[in-house]
PDB file of C-alpha atoms and ligand atoms in Angstrom:
ATOM      1  CA  MET R   1     -69.093 107.925 -66.342  1.00  0.00           C
ATOM      2  CA  LEU R   2     -65.825 108.363 -68.207  1.00  0.00           C
ATOM      3  CA  THR R   3     -63.549 110.978 -66.668  1.00  0.00           C
ATOM      4  CA  PHE R   4     -60.330 112.226 -68.206  1.00  0.00           C
ATOM      5  CA  ASN R   5     -58.050 114.711 -66.528  1.00  0.00           C
ATOM      6  CA  ASN R   6     -55.183 116.752 -67.950  1.00  0.00           C
ATOM      7  CA  ILE R   7     -54.487 114.517 -70.907  1.00  0.00           C
ATOM      8  CA  SER R   8     -51.386 115.603 -72.790  1.00  0.00           C
ATOM      9  CA  LYS R   9     -49.716 113.871 -75.690  1.00  0.00           C
ATOM     10  CA  ARG R  10     -46.584 114.632 -77.642  1.00  0.00           C
ATOM     11  CA  TYR R  11     -45.526 112.768 -80.775  1.00  0.00           C
ATOM     12  CA  GLN R  12     -41.880 112.448 -81.621  1.00  0.00           C
ATOM     13  CA  LEU R  13     -41.437 113.014 -85.342  1.00  0.00           C
ATOM     14  CA  GLY R  14     -37.762 112.559 -86.107  1.00  0.00           C
ATOM     15  CA  GLN R  15     -36.030 115.457 -84.339  1.00  0.00           C
ATOM     16  CA  GLN R  16     -39.300 117.285 -83.914  1.00  0.00           C
ATOM     17  CA  ASN R  17     -41.863 117.113 -81.163  1.00  0.00           C
ATOM     18  CA  VAL R  18     -45.510 117.597 -82.017  1.00  0.00           C
ATOM     19  CA  GLN R  19     -47.651 118.625 -79.067  1.00  0.00           C
ATOM     20  CA  ALA R  20     -50.961 117.013 -80.118  1.00  0.00           C
ATOM     21  CA  LEU R  21     -52.908 117.450 -76.867  1.00  0.00           C
ATOM     22  CA  THR R  22     -52.466 119.770 -73.910  1.00  0.00           C
ATOM     23  CA  ASP R  23     -54.305 119.320 -70.606  1.00  0.00           C
ATOM     24  CA  ALA R  24     -57.554 118.014 -72.063  1.00  0.00           C
ATOM     25  CA  SER R  25     -60.109 117.303 -69.320  1.00  0.00           C
ATOM     26  CA  GLY R  26     -63.751 116.307 -69.345  1.00  0.00           C
ATOM     27  CA  ASN R  27     -66.514 113.915 -68.341  1.00  0.00           C
ATOM     28  CA  ILE R  28     -68.837 111.838 -70.460  1.00  0.00           C
ATOM     29  CA  ALA R  29     -71.855 110.290 -68.754  1.00  0.00           C
ATOM     30  CA  LYS R  30     -72.911 106.700 -69.253  1.00  0.00           C
ATOM     31  CA  GLY R  31     -75.209 106.326 -72.236  1.00  0.00           C
ATOM     32  CA  GLU R  32     -74.371 109.752 -73.556  1.00  0.00           C
ATOM     33  CA  MET R  33     -73.495 110.464 -77.175  1.00  0.00           C
ATOM     34  CA  ALA R  34     -70.605 112.905 -77.189  1.00  0.00           C
ATOM     35  CA  ALA R  35     -69.159 114.631 -80.244  1.00  0.00           C
ATOM     36  CA  LEU R  36     -65.505 115.541 -80.439  1.00  0.00           C
ATOM     37  CA  CYS R  37     -65.319 118.418 -82.907  1.00  0.00           C
ATOM     38  CA  GLY R  38     -62.599 120.614 -84.307  1.00  0.00           C
ATOM     39  CA  PRO R  39     -60.610 121.191 -87.463  1.00  0.00           C
ATOM     40  CA  SER R  40     -58.255 118.666 -88.975  1.00  0.00           C
ATOM     41  CA  GLY R  41     -55.130 118.334 -86.823  1.00  0.00           C
ATOM     42  CA  SER R  42     -56.835 119.608 -83.663  1.00  0.00           C
ATOM     43  CA  GLY R  43     -56.235 116.331 -81.797  1.00  0.00           C
ATOM     44  CA  LYS R  44     -59.537 114.455 -82.125  1.00  0.00           C
ATOM     45  CA  SER R  45     -58.067 111.129 -83.229  1.00  0.00           C
ATOM     46  CA  THR R  46     -55.263 111.442 -80.708  1.00  0.00           C
ATOM     47  CA  LEU R  47     -57.750 111.853 -77.860  1.00  0.00           C
ATOM     48  CA  LEU R  48     -59.992 109.049 -79.169  1.00  0.00           C
ATOM     49  CA  ASN R  49     -57.046 106.661 -79.424  1.00  0.00           C
ATOM     50  CA  ILE R  50     -56.115 107.441 -75.834  1.00  0.00           C
ATOM     51  CA  LEU R  51     -59.688 107.110 -74.529  1.00  0.00           C
ATOM     52  CA  GLY R  52     -59.954 103.857 -76.527  1.00  0.00           C
ATOM     53  CA  MET R  53     -56.792 102.406 -74.925  1.00  0.00           C
ATOM     54  CA  LEU R  54     -55.211 102.116 -78.374  1.00  0.00           C
ATOM     55  CA  ASP R  55     -52.504 104.567 -77.338  1.00  0.00           C
ATOM     56  CA  MET R  56     -51.138 104.223 -73.812  1.00  0.00           C
ATOM     57  CA  ASP R  57     -48.287 106.680 -74.161  1.00  0.00           C
ATOM     58  CA  TYR R  58     -49.759 109.889 -72.717  1.00  0.00           C
ATOM     59  CA  GLN R  59     -49.809 112.002 -69.601  1.00  0.00           C
ATOM     60  CA  GLY R  60     -52.860 112.426 -67.427  1.00  0.00           C
ATOM     61  CA  ASP R  61     -55.449 110.247 -65.842  1.00  0.00           C
ATOM     62  CA  ILE R  62     -58.541 108.455 -67.129  1.00  0.00           C
ATOM     63  CA  SER R  63     -61.131 106.453 -65.241  1.00  0.00           C
ATOM     64  CA  LEU R  64     -64.203 104.543 -66.293  1.00  0.00           C
ATOM     65  CA  ALA R  65     -66.859 104.063 -63.607  1.00  0.00           C
ATOM     66  CA  ASP R  66     -64.273 105.159 -61.017  1.00  0.00           C
ATOM     67  CA  VAL R  67     -61.739 102.546 -62.131  1.00  0.00           C
ATOM     68  CA  HIS R  68     -58.446 103.959 -63.418  1.00  0.00           C
ATOM     69  CA  TYR R  69     -57.290 102.934 -66.865  1.00  0.00           C
ATOM     70  CA  PRO R  70     -54.559 100.321 -66.411  1.00  0.00           C
ATOM     71  CA  LYS R  71     -50.959 101.117 -67.265  1.00  0.00           C
ATOM     72  CA  ASP R  72     -50.309  97.487 -68.075  1.00  0.00           C
ATOM     73  CA  ARG R  73     -50.777  96.516 -71.736  1.00  0.00           C
ATOM     74  CA  MET R  74     -52.253  93.078 -71.095  1.00  0.00           C
ATOM     75  CA  ALA R  75     -54.792  94.462 -68.660  1.00  0.00           C
ATOM     76  CA  ALA R  76     -55.667  97.224 -71.113  1.00  0.00           C
ATOM     77  CA  ALA R  77     -56.101  94.738 -73.962  1.00  0.00           C
ATOM     78  CA  LYS R  78     -58.528  92.748 -71.856  1.00  0.00           C
ATOM     79  CA  ILE R  79     -60.627  95.793 -71.007  1.00  0.00           C
ATOM     80  CA  ARG R  80     -60.465  96.973 -74.606  1.00  0.00           C
ATOM     81  CA  ARG R  81     -61.835  93.645 -75.828  1.00  0.00           C
ATOM     82  CA  SER R  82     -64.680  93.505 -73.328  1.00  0.00           C
ATOM     83  CA  GLN R  83     -65.612  97.133 -72.560  1.00  0.00           C
ATOM     84  CA  LEU R  84     -64.863  99.020 -75.755  1.00  0.00           C
ATOM     85  CA  GLY R  85     -66.058  98.953 -79.348  1.00  0.00           C
ATOM     86  CA  PHE R  86     -64.668 100.821 -82.356  1.00  0.00           C
ATOM     87  CA  VAL R  87     -66.060 102.335 -85.535  1.00  0.00           C
ATOM     88  CA  PHE R  88     -63.728 103.918 -88.110  1.00  0.00           C
ATOM     89  CA  GLN R  89     -64.099 106.173 -91.124  1.00  0.00           C
ATOM     90  CA  LYS R  90     -63.079 103.402 -93.530  1.00  0.00           C
ATOM     91  CA  PHE R  91     -65.209 100.697 -91.834  1.00  0.00           C
ATOM     92  CA  ASN R  92     -62.168  98.405 -91.290  1.00  0.00           C
ATOM     93  CA  LEU R  93     -64.059  95.167 -91.816  1.00  0.00           C
ATOM     94  CA  VAL R  94     -62.118  91.977 -92.495  1.00  0.00           C
ATOM     95  CA  PRO R  95     -62.565  91.553 -96.281  1.00  0.00           C
ATOM     96  CA  VAL R  96     -62.476  87.739 -96.362  1.00  0.00           C
ATOM     97  CA  MET R  97     -65.116  87.397 -93.656  1.00  0.00           C
ATOM     98  CA  SER R  98     -68.884  87.608 -94.121  1.00  0.00           C
ATOM     99  CA  ALA R  99     -70.890  90.298 -92.334  1.00  0.00           C
ATOM    100  CA  TRP R 100     -71.852  87.693 -89.792  1.00  0.00           C
ATOM    101  CA  GLU R 101     -68.246  86.571 -89.164  1.00  0.00           C
ATOM    102  CA  ASN R 102     -67.088  90.162 -88.807  1.00  0.00           C
ATOM    103  CA  VAL R 103     -69.717  90.810 -86.142  1.00  0.00           C
ATOM    104  CA  ALA R 104     -69.052  87.515 -84.357  1.00  0.00           C
ATOM    105  CA  TYR R 105     -65.321  88.234 -84.139  1.00  0.00           C
ATOM    106  CA  PRO R 106     -65.345  90.243 -80.867  1.00  0.00           C
ATOM    107  CA  LEU R 107     -67.497  87.526 -79.311  1.00  0.00           C
ATOM    108  CA  MET R 108     -64.974  84.908 -80.293  1.00  0.00           C
ATOM    109  CA  LEU R 109     -62.175  86.985 -78.753  1.00  0.00           C
ATOM    110  CA  ASN R 110     -64.219  87.236 -75.562  1.00  0.00           C
ATOM    111  CA  GLY R 111     -64.627  83.460 -75.410  1.00  0.00           C
ATOM    112  CA  HIS R 112     -68.319  83.117 -76.284  1.00  0.00           C
ATOM    113  CA  SER R 113     -69.460  79.713 -77.532  1.00  0.00           C
ATOM    114  CA  ALA R 114     -70.212  79.191 -81.232  1.00  0.00           C
ATOM    115  CA  THR R 115     -73.939  79.083 -80.450  1.00  0.00           C
ATOM    116  CA  GLU R 116     -73.802  82.363 -78.559  1.00  0.00           C
ATOM    117  CA  GLN R 117     -71.757  83.949 -81.340  1.00  0.00           C
ATOM    118  CA  LYS R 118     -74.386  82.961 -83.853  1.00  0.00           C
ATOM    119  CA  ARG R 119     -77.299  84.140 -81.745  1.00  0.00           C
ATOM    120  CA  LEU R 120     -75.839  87.488 -80.663  1.00  0.00           C
ATOM    121  CA  ALA R 121     -74.255  88.403 -84.016  1.00  0.00           C
ATOM    122  CA  SER R 122     -77.475  87.613 -85.919  1.00  0.00           C
ATOM    123  CA  ALA R 123     -79.557  89.612 -83.435  1.00  0.00           C
ATOM    124  CA  MET R 124     -77.240  92.624 -83.736  1.00  0.00           C
ATOM    125  CA  LEU R 125     -77.220  92.489 -87.541  1.00  0.00           C
ATOM    126  CA  GLU R 126     -80.999  92.482 -87.393  1.00  0.00           C
ATOM    127  CA  LYS R 127     -80.947  95.581 -85.171  1.00  0.00           C
ATOM    128  CA  VAL R 128     -78.951  97.468 -87.813  1.00  0.00           C
ATOM    129  CA  GLY R 129     -81.351  96.273 -90.520  1.00  0.00           C
ATOM    130  CA  LEU R 130     -79.009  93.810 -92.230  1.00  0.00           C
ATOM    131  CA  GLU R 131     -80.712  90.494 -91.511  1.00  0.00           C
ATOM    132  CA  ASP R 132     -80.794  89.760 -95.262  1.00  0.00           C
ATOM    133  CA  PHE R 133     -77.077  90.383 -95.707  1.00  0.00           C
ATOM    134  CA  ILE R 134     -75.436  88.236 -93.065  1.00  0.00           C
ATOM    135  CA  GLN R 135     -73.581  86.049 -95.589  1.00  0.00           C
ATOM    136  CA  HIS R 136     -72.366  89.000 -97.692  1.00  0.00           C
ATOM    137  CA  ARG R 137     -68.721  89.932 -97.715  1.00  0.00           C
ATOM    138  CA  PRO R 138     -67.821  93.626 -97.285  1.00  0.00           C
ATOM    139  CA  ASP R 139     -67.054  94.177-100.990  1.00  0.00           C
ATOM    140  CA  ASN R 140     -70.610  93.094-101.823  1.00  0.00           C
ATOM    141  CA  LEU R 141     -72.073  95.710 -99.478  1.00  0.00           C
ATOM    142  CA  SER R 142     -72.518  99.464 -99.955  1.00  0.00           C
ATOM    143  CA  GLY R 143     -70.558 101.903 -97.795  1.00  0.00           C
ATOM    144  CA  GLY R 144     -73.564 102.517 -95.569  1.00  0.00           C
ATOM    145  CA  GLN R 145     -74.155  98.782 -95.163  1.00  0.00           C
ATOM    146  CA  GLN R 146     -70.495  98.222 -94.320  1.00  0.00           C
ATOM    147  CA  GLN R 147     -70.657 100.928 -91.688  1.00  0.00           C
ATOM    148  CA  ARG R 148     -73.787  99.278 -90.228  1.00  0.00           C
ATOM    149  CA  VAL R 149     -71.861  95.992 -90.012  1.00  0.00           C
ATOM    150  CA  ALA R 150     -69.086  97.901 -88.235  1.00  0.00           C
ATOM    151  CA  ILE R 151     -71.623  99.371 -85.793  1.00  0.00           C
ATOM    152  CA  ALA R 152     -73.021  95.897 -85.120  1.00  0.00           C
ATOM    153  CA  ARG R 153     -69.477  94.635 -84.529  1.00  0.00           C
ATOM    154  CA  ALA R 154     -68.769  97.526 -82.154  1.00  0.00           C
ATOM    155  CA  LEU R 155     -71.894  96.818 -80.084  1.00  0.00           C
ATOM    156  CA  VAL R 156     -72.270  93.037 -80.163  1.00  0.00           C
ATOM    157  CA  HIS R 157     -70.344  92.349 -76.958  1.00  0.00           C
ATOM    158  CA  ASN R 158     -72.304  95.046 -75.128  1.00  0.00           C
ATOM    159  CA  PRO R 159     -69.391  97.388 -74.424  1.00  0.00           C
ATOM    160  CA  GLU R 160     -69.515 100.377 -72.085  1.00  0.00           C
ATOM    161  CA  ILE R 161     -68.191 102.732 -74.749  1.00  0.00           C
ATOM    162  CA  VAL R 162     -68.100 102.875 -78.517  1.00  0.00           C
ATOM    163  CA  ILE R 163     -65.332 105.045 -79.963  1.00  0.00           C
ATOM    164  CA  ALA R 164     -66.092 106.276 -83.472  1.00  0.00           C
ATOM    165  CA  ASP R 165     -63.555 108.240 -85.531  1.00  0.00           C
ATOM    166  CA  GLU R 166     -65.261 110.199 -88.342  1.00  0.00           C
ATOM    167  CA  PRO R 167     -67.868 107.458 -88.892  1.00  0.00           C
ATOM    168  CA  THR R 168     -69.818 109.399 -91.528  1.00  0.00           C
ATOM    169  CA  ALA R 169     -66.902 110.966 -93.410  1.00  0.00           C
ATOM    170  CA  SER R 170     -66.883 108.315 -96.160  1.00  0.00           C
ATOM    171  CA  LEU R 171     -70.661 108.364 -96.681  1.00  0.00           C
ATOM    172  CA  ASP R 172     -73.019 110.478 -98.766  1.00  0.00           C
ATOM    173  CA  SER R 173     -75.274 112.773 -96.759  1.00  0.00           C
ATOM    174  CA  HIS R 174     -78.392 110.599 -96.920  1.00  0.00           C
ATOM    175  CA  THR R 175     -76.493 107.485 -95.805  1.00  0.00           C
ATOM    176  CA  ALA R 176     -74.675 109.485 -93.134  1.00  0.00           C
ATOM    177  CA  GLU R 177     -78.059 110.520 -91.719  1.00  0.00           C
ATOM    178  CA  LEU R 178     -79.159 106.880 -91.544  1.00  0.00           C
ATOM    179  CA  VAL R 179     -75.934 105.798 -89.846  1.00  0.00           C
ATOM    180  CA  ILE R 180     -76.224 108.630 -87.291  1.00  0.00           C
ATOM    181  CA  ASP R 181     -79.821 107.578 -86.519  1.00  0.00           C
ATOM    182  CA  ILE R 182     -78.765 103.960 -85.991  1.00  0.00           C
ATOM    183  CA  MET R 183     -75.939 104.900 -83.639  1.00  0.00           C
ATOM    184  CA  LYS R 184     -78.169 107.208 -81.669  1.00  0.00           C
ATOM    185  CA  SER R 185     -81.091 104.823 -81.302  1.00  0.00           C
ATOM    186  CA  LEU R 186     -78.920 101.814 -80.447  1.00  0.00           C
ATOM    187  CA  GLY R 187     -76.921 103.905 -77.981  1.00  0.00           C
ATOM    188  CA  ARG R 188     -80.159 104.805 -76.232  1.00  0.00           C
ATOM    189  CA  GLU R 189     -81.576 101.289 -76.337  1.00  0.00           C
ATOM    190  CA  LEU R 190     -78.423  99.604 -75.036  1.00  0.00           C
ATOM    191  CA  ASN R 191     -77.341 102.503 -72.786  1.00  0.00           C
ATOM    192  CA  THR R 192     -73.966 102.566 -74.506  1.00  0.00           C
ATOM    193  CA  THR R 193     -71.763 105.654 -74.397  1.00  0.00           C
ATOM    194  CA  PHE R 194     -70.688 106.905 -77.825  1.00  0.00           C
ATOM    195  CA  ILE R 195     -67.701 109.185 -78.348  1.00  0.00           C
ATOM    196  CA  VAL R 196     -67.650 110.369 -81.920  1.00  0.00           C
ATOM    197  CA  ALA R 197     -64.969 112.481 -83.590  1.00  0.00           C
ATOM    198  CA  THR R 198     -66.613 114.357 -86.414  1.00  0.00           C
ATOM    199  CA  HIS R 199     -66.422 117.174 -88.927  1.00  0.00           C
ATOM    200  CA  ASP R 200     -70.087 116.675 -89.721  1.00  0.00           C
ATOM    201  CA  PRO R 201     -72.290 119.382 -88.168  1.00  0.00           C
ATOM    202  CA  ARG R 202     -75.334 117.082 -88.442  1.00  0.00           C
ATOM    203  CA  MET R 203     -73.564 114.431 -86.420  1.00  0.00           C
ATOM    204  CA  ALA R 204     -72.639 116.993 -83.780  1.00  0.00           C
ATOM    205  CA  SER R 205     -76.194 118.352 -83.681  1.00  0.00           C
ATOM    206  CA  HIS R 206     -77.507 114.885 -82.802  1.00  0.00           C
ATOM    207  CA  CYS R 207     -75.135 114.493 -79.862  1.00  0.00           C
ATOM    208  CA  ASP R 208     -75.933 115.149 -76.193  1.00  0.00           C
ATOM    209  CA  ARG R 209     -72.593 116.833 -75.635  1.00  0.00           C
ATOM    210  CA  THR R 210     -70.066 118.518 -77.872  1.00  0.00           C
ATOM    211  CA  ILE R 211     -66.424 118.912 -76.957  1.00  0.00           C
ATOM    212  CA  GLU R 212     -64.536 121.258 -79.241  1.00  0.00           C
ATOM    213  CA  LEU R 213     -60.804 120.931 -79.731  1.00  0.00           C
ATOM    214  CA  LEU R 214     -58.496 123.546 -81.180  1.00  0.00           C
ATOM    215  CA  ASP R 215     -54.731 123.057 -81.424  1.00  0.00           C
ATOM    216  CA  GLY R 216     -54.882 120.185 -78.936  1.00  0.00           C
ATOM    217  CA  ARG R 217     -56.833 122.055 -76.282  1.00  0.00           C
ATOM    218  CA  ILE R 218     -60.472 121.821 -75.360  1.00  0.00           C
ATOM    219  CA  HIS R 219     -61.755 125.312 -75.924  1.00  0.00           C
ATOM    220  CA  LYS R 220     -65.488 124.850 -75.722  1.00  0.00           C
ATOM    221  CA  GLU R 221     -67.864 122.330 -74.263  1.00  0.00           C
ATOM    222  CA  ALA R 222     -71.623 122.304 -74.592  1.00  0.00           C
ATOM    223  CA  ILE R 223     -74.172 119.983 -73.036  1.00  0.00           C
ATOM    224  CA  LYS R 224     -77.665 119.655 -74.369  1.00  0.00           C
ATOM    225  CA  TRP R 225     -80.599 118.286 -72.471  1.00  0.00           C
ATOM    226  CA  ALA R 226     -81.496 114.929 -73.904  1.00  0.00           C
ATOM    227  CA  SER R 227     -84.346 115.396 -76.357  1.00  0.00           C
TER     228      SER R 227
HETATM  229  P1  ADP T 301     -57.473 115.207 -85.877  1.00  0.00           P
HETATM  230  O1  ADP T 301     -57.934 113.814 -85.689  1.00  0.00           O
HETATM  231  O2  ADP T 301     -58.266 116.239 -85.156  1.00  0.00           O
HETATM  232  O3  ADP T 301     -57.332 115.564 -87.328  1.00  0.00           O
HETATM  233  P2  ADP T 301     -54.921 114.235 -84.883  1.00  0.00           P
HETATM  234  O4  ADP T 301     -55.179 113.769 -83.508  1.00  0.00           O
HETATM  235  O5  ADP T 301     -54.816 113.222 -85.956  1.00  0.00           O
HETATM  236  O6  ADP T 301     -55.998 115.356 -85.270  1.00  0.00           O
HETATM  237  O7  ADP T 301     -53.576 115.083 -84.915  1.00  0.00           O
HETATM  238  C1  ADP T 301     -53.237 116.055 -83.932  1.00  0.00           C
HETATM  239  C2  ADP T 301     -51.809 116.558 -84.195  1.00  0.00           C
HETATM  240  O8  ADP T 301     -50.894 115.500 -83.974  1.00  0.00           O
HETATM  241  C3  ADP T 301     -51.567 117.024 -85.622  1.00  0.00           C
HETATM  242  O9  ADP T 301     -50.652 118.086 -85.581  1.00  0.00           O
HETATM  243  C4  ADP T 301     -50.952 115.817 -86.292  1.00  0.00           C
HETATM  244  O10 ADP T 301     -50.137 116.185 -87.354  1.00  0.00           O
HETATM  245  C5  ADP T 301     -50.151 115.211 -85.150  1.00  0.00           C
HETATM  246  N1  ADP T 301     -50.017 113.738 -85.259  1.00  0.00           N
HETATM  247  C6  ADP T 301     -51.022 112.842 -85.283  1.00  0.00           C
HETATM  248  N2  ADP T 301     -50.561 111.590 -85.351  1.00  0.00           N
HETATM  249  C7  ADP T 301     -49.210 111.696 -85.368  1.00  0.00           C
HETATM  250  C8  ADP T 301     -48.142 110.757 -85.424  1.00  0.00           C
HETATM  251  N3  ADP T 301     -48.365 109.448 -85.464  1.00  0.00           N
HETATM  252  N4  ADP T 301     -46.872 111.248 -85.429  1.00  0.00           N
HETATM  253  C9  ADP T 301     -46.629 112.565 -85.393  1.00  0.00           C
HETATM  254  N5  ADP T 301     -47.585 113.504 -85.322  1.00  0.00           N
HETATM  255  C10 ADP T 301     -48.857 113.090 -85.313  1.00  0.00           C
HETATM  256 MG1   MG T 302     -58.628 112.406 -87.055  1.00  0.00          MG
END
């Protein structure tokens, strides 16, 4: 269970302060797929960056499985490497690395042996249906294939949580559907929590929980029974 309480965030923009989040609170259960919805500028990315330990400059309290998020950057980096995975709108793969090397990268950072890297990265690429593309570089893959590589990379080290910021926004609707299906089925299979910021109503409709932000505040939350 991920619990966040009274999260507030203010950006300093020159002389101006931008209040991006105000007292956002909620819970996301282990293995759940949660959608963070709301119009552009409502604070989705800000909250994701905080929940993903990418931004540590906020007010409020977050705990994962009853352990508080560390305030110390080194400690946070360690947890981020081992417990969290990330998927972005623009895929963010390393262009000079093959699909396989991109997926193996988090394993390398976590100190896995070369043999383990090979075994786990290949197995995860197979799970996303890319076993025939492991040597391809990102620019030789379609957008949907690149996003599947990114999903494999986010999951390969078996994190507690995958944070995904608008993962279908760069994809056509058919490919988006496929990517949503892969995230959902792998989340279920591996019991990984997904937190997905999205504009896409289809994405939200597939999620177990929707959290709606407006002007930096959570104004509606809905939980569906798992289908
Ligand atoms: P969303 O992801 O829902 O579009 P964001 O979290 O990106 O929303 O933005 C929330 C608010 O914070 C917006 O008003 C945005 O302009 C502002 N904001 C986001 N990032 C920064 C930043 N680095 N500096 C200043 N203001 C920012
Ligand atoms: Mg955003």
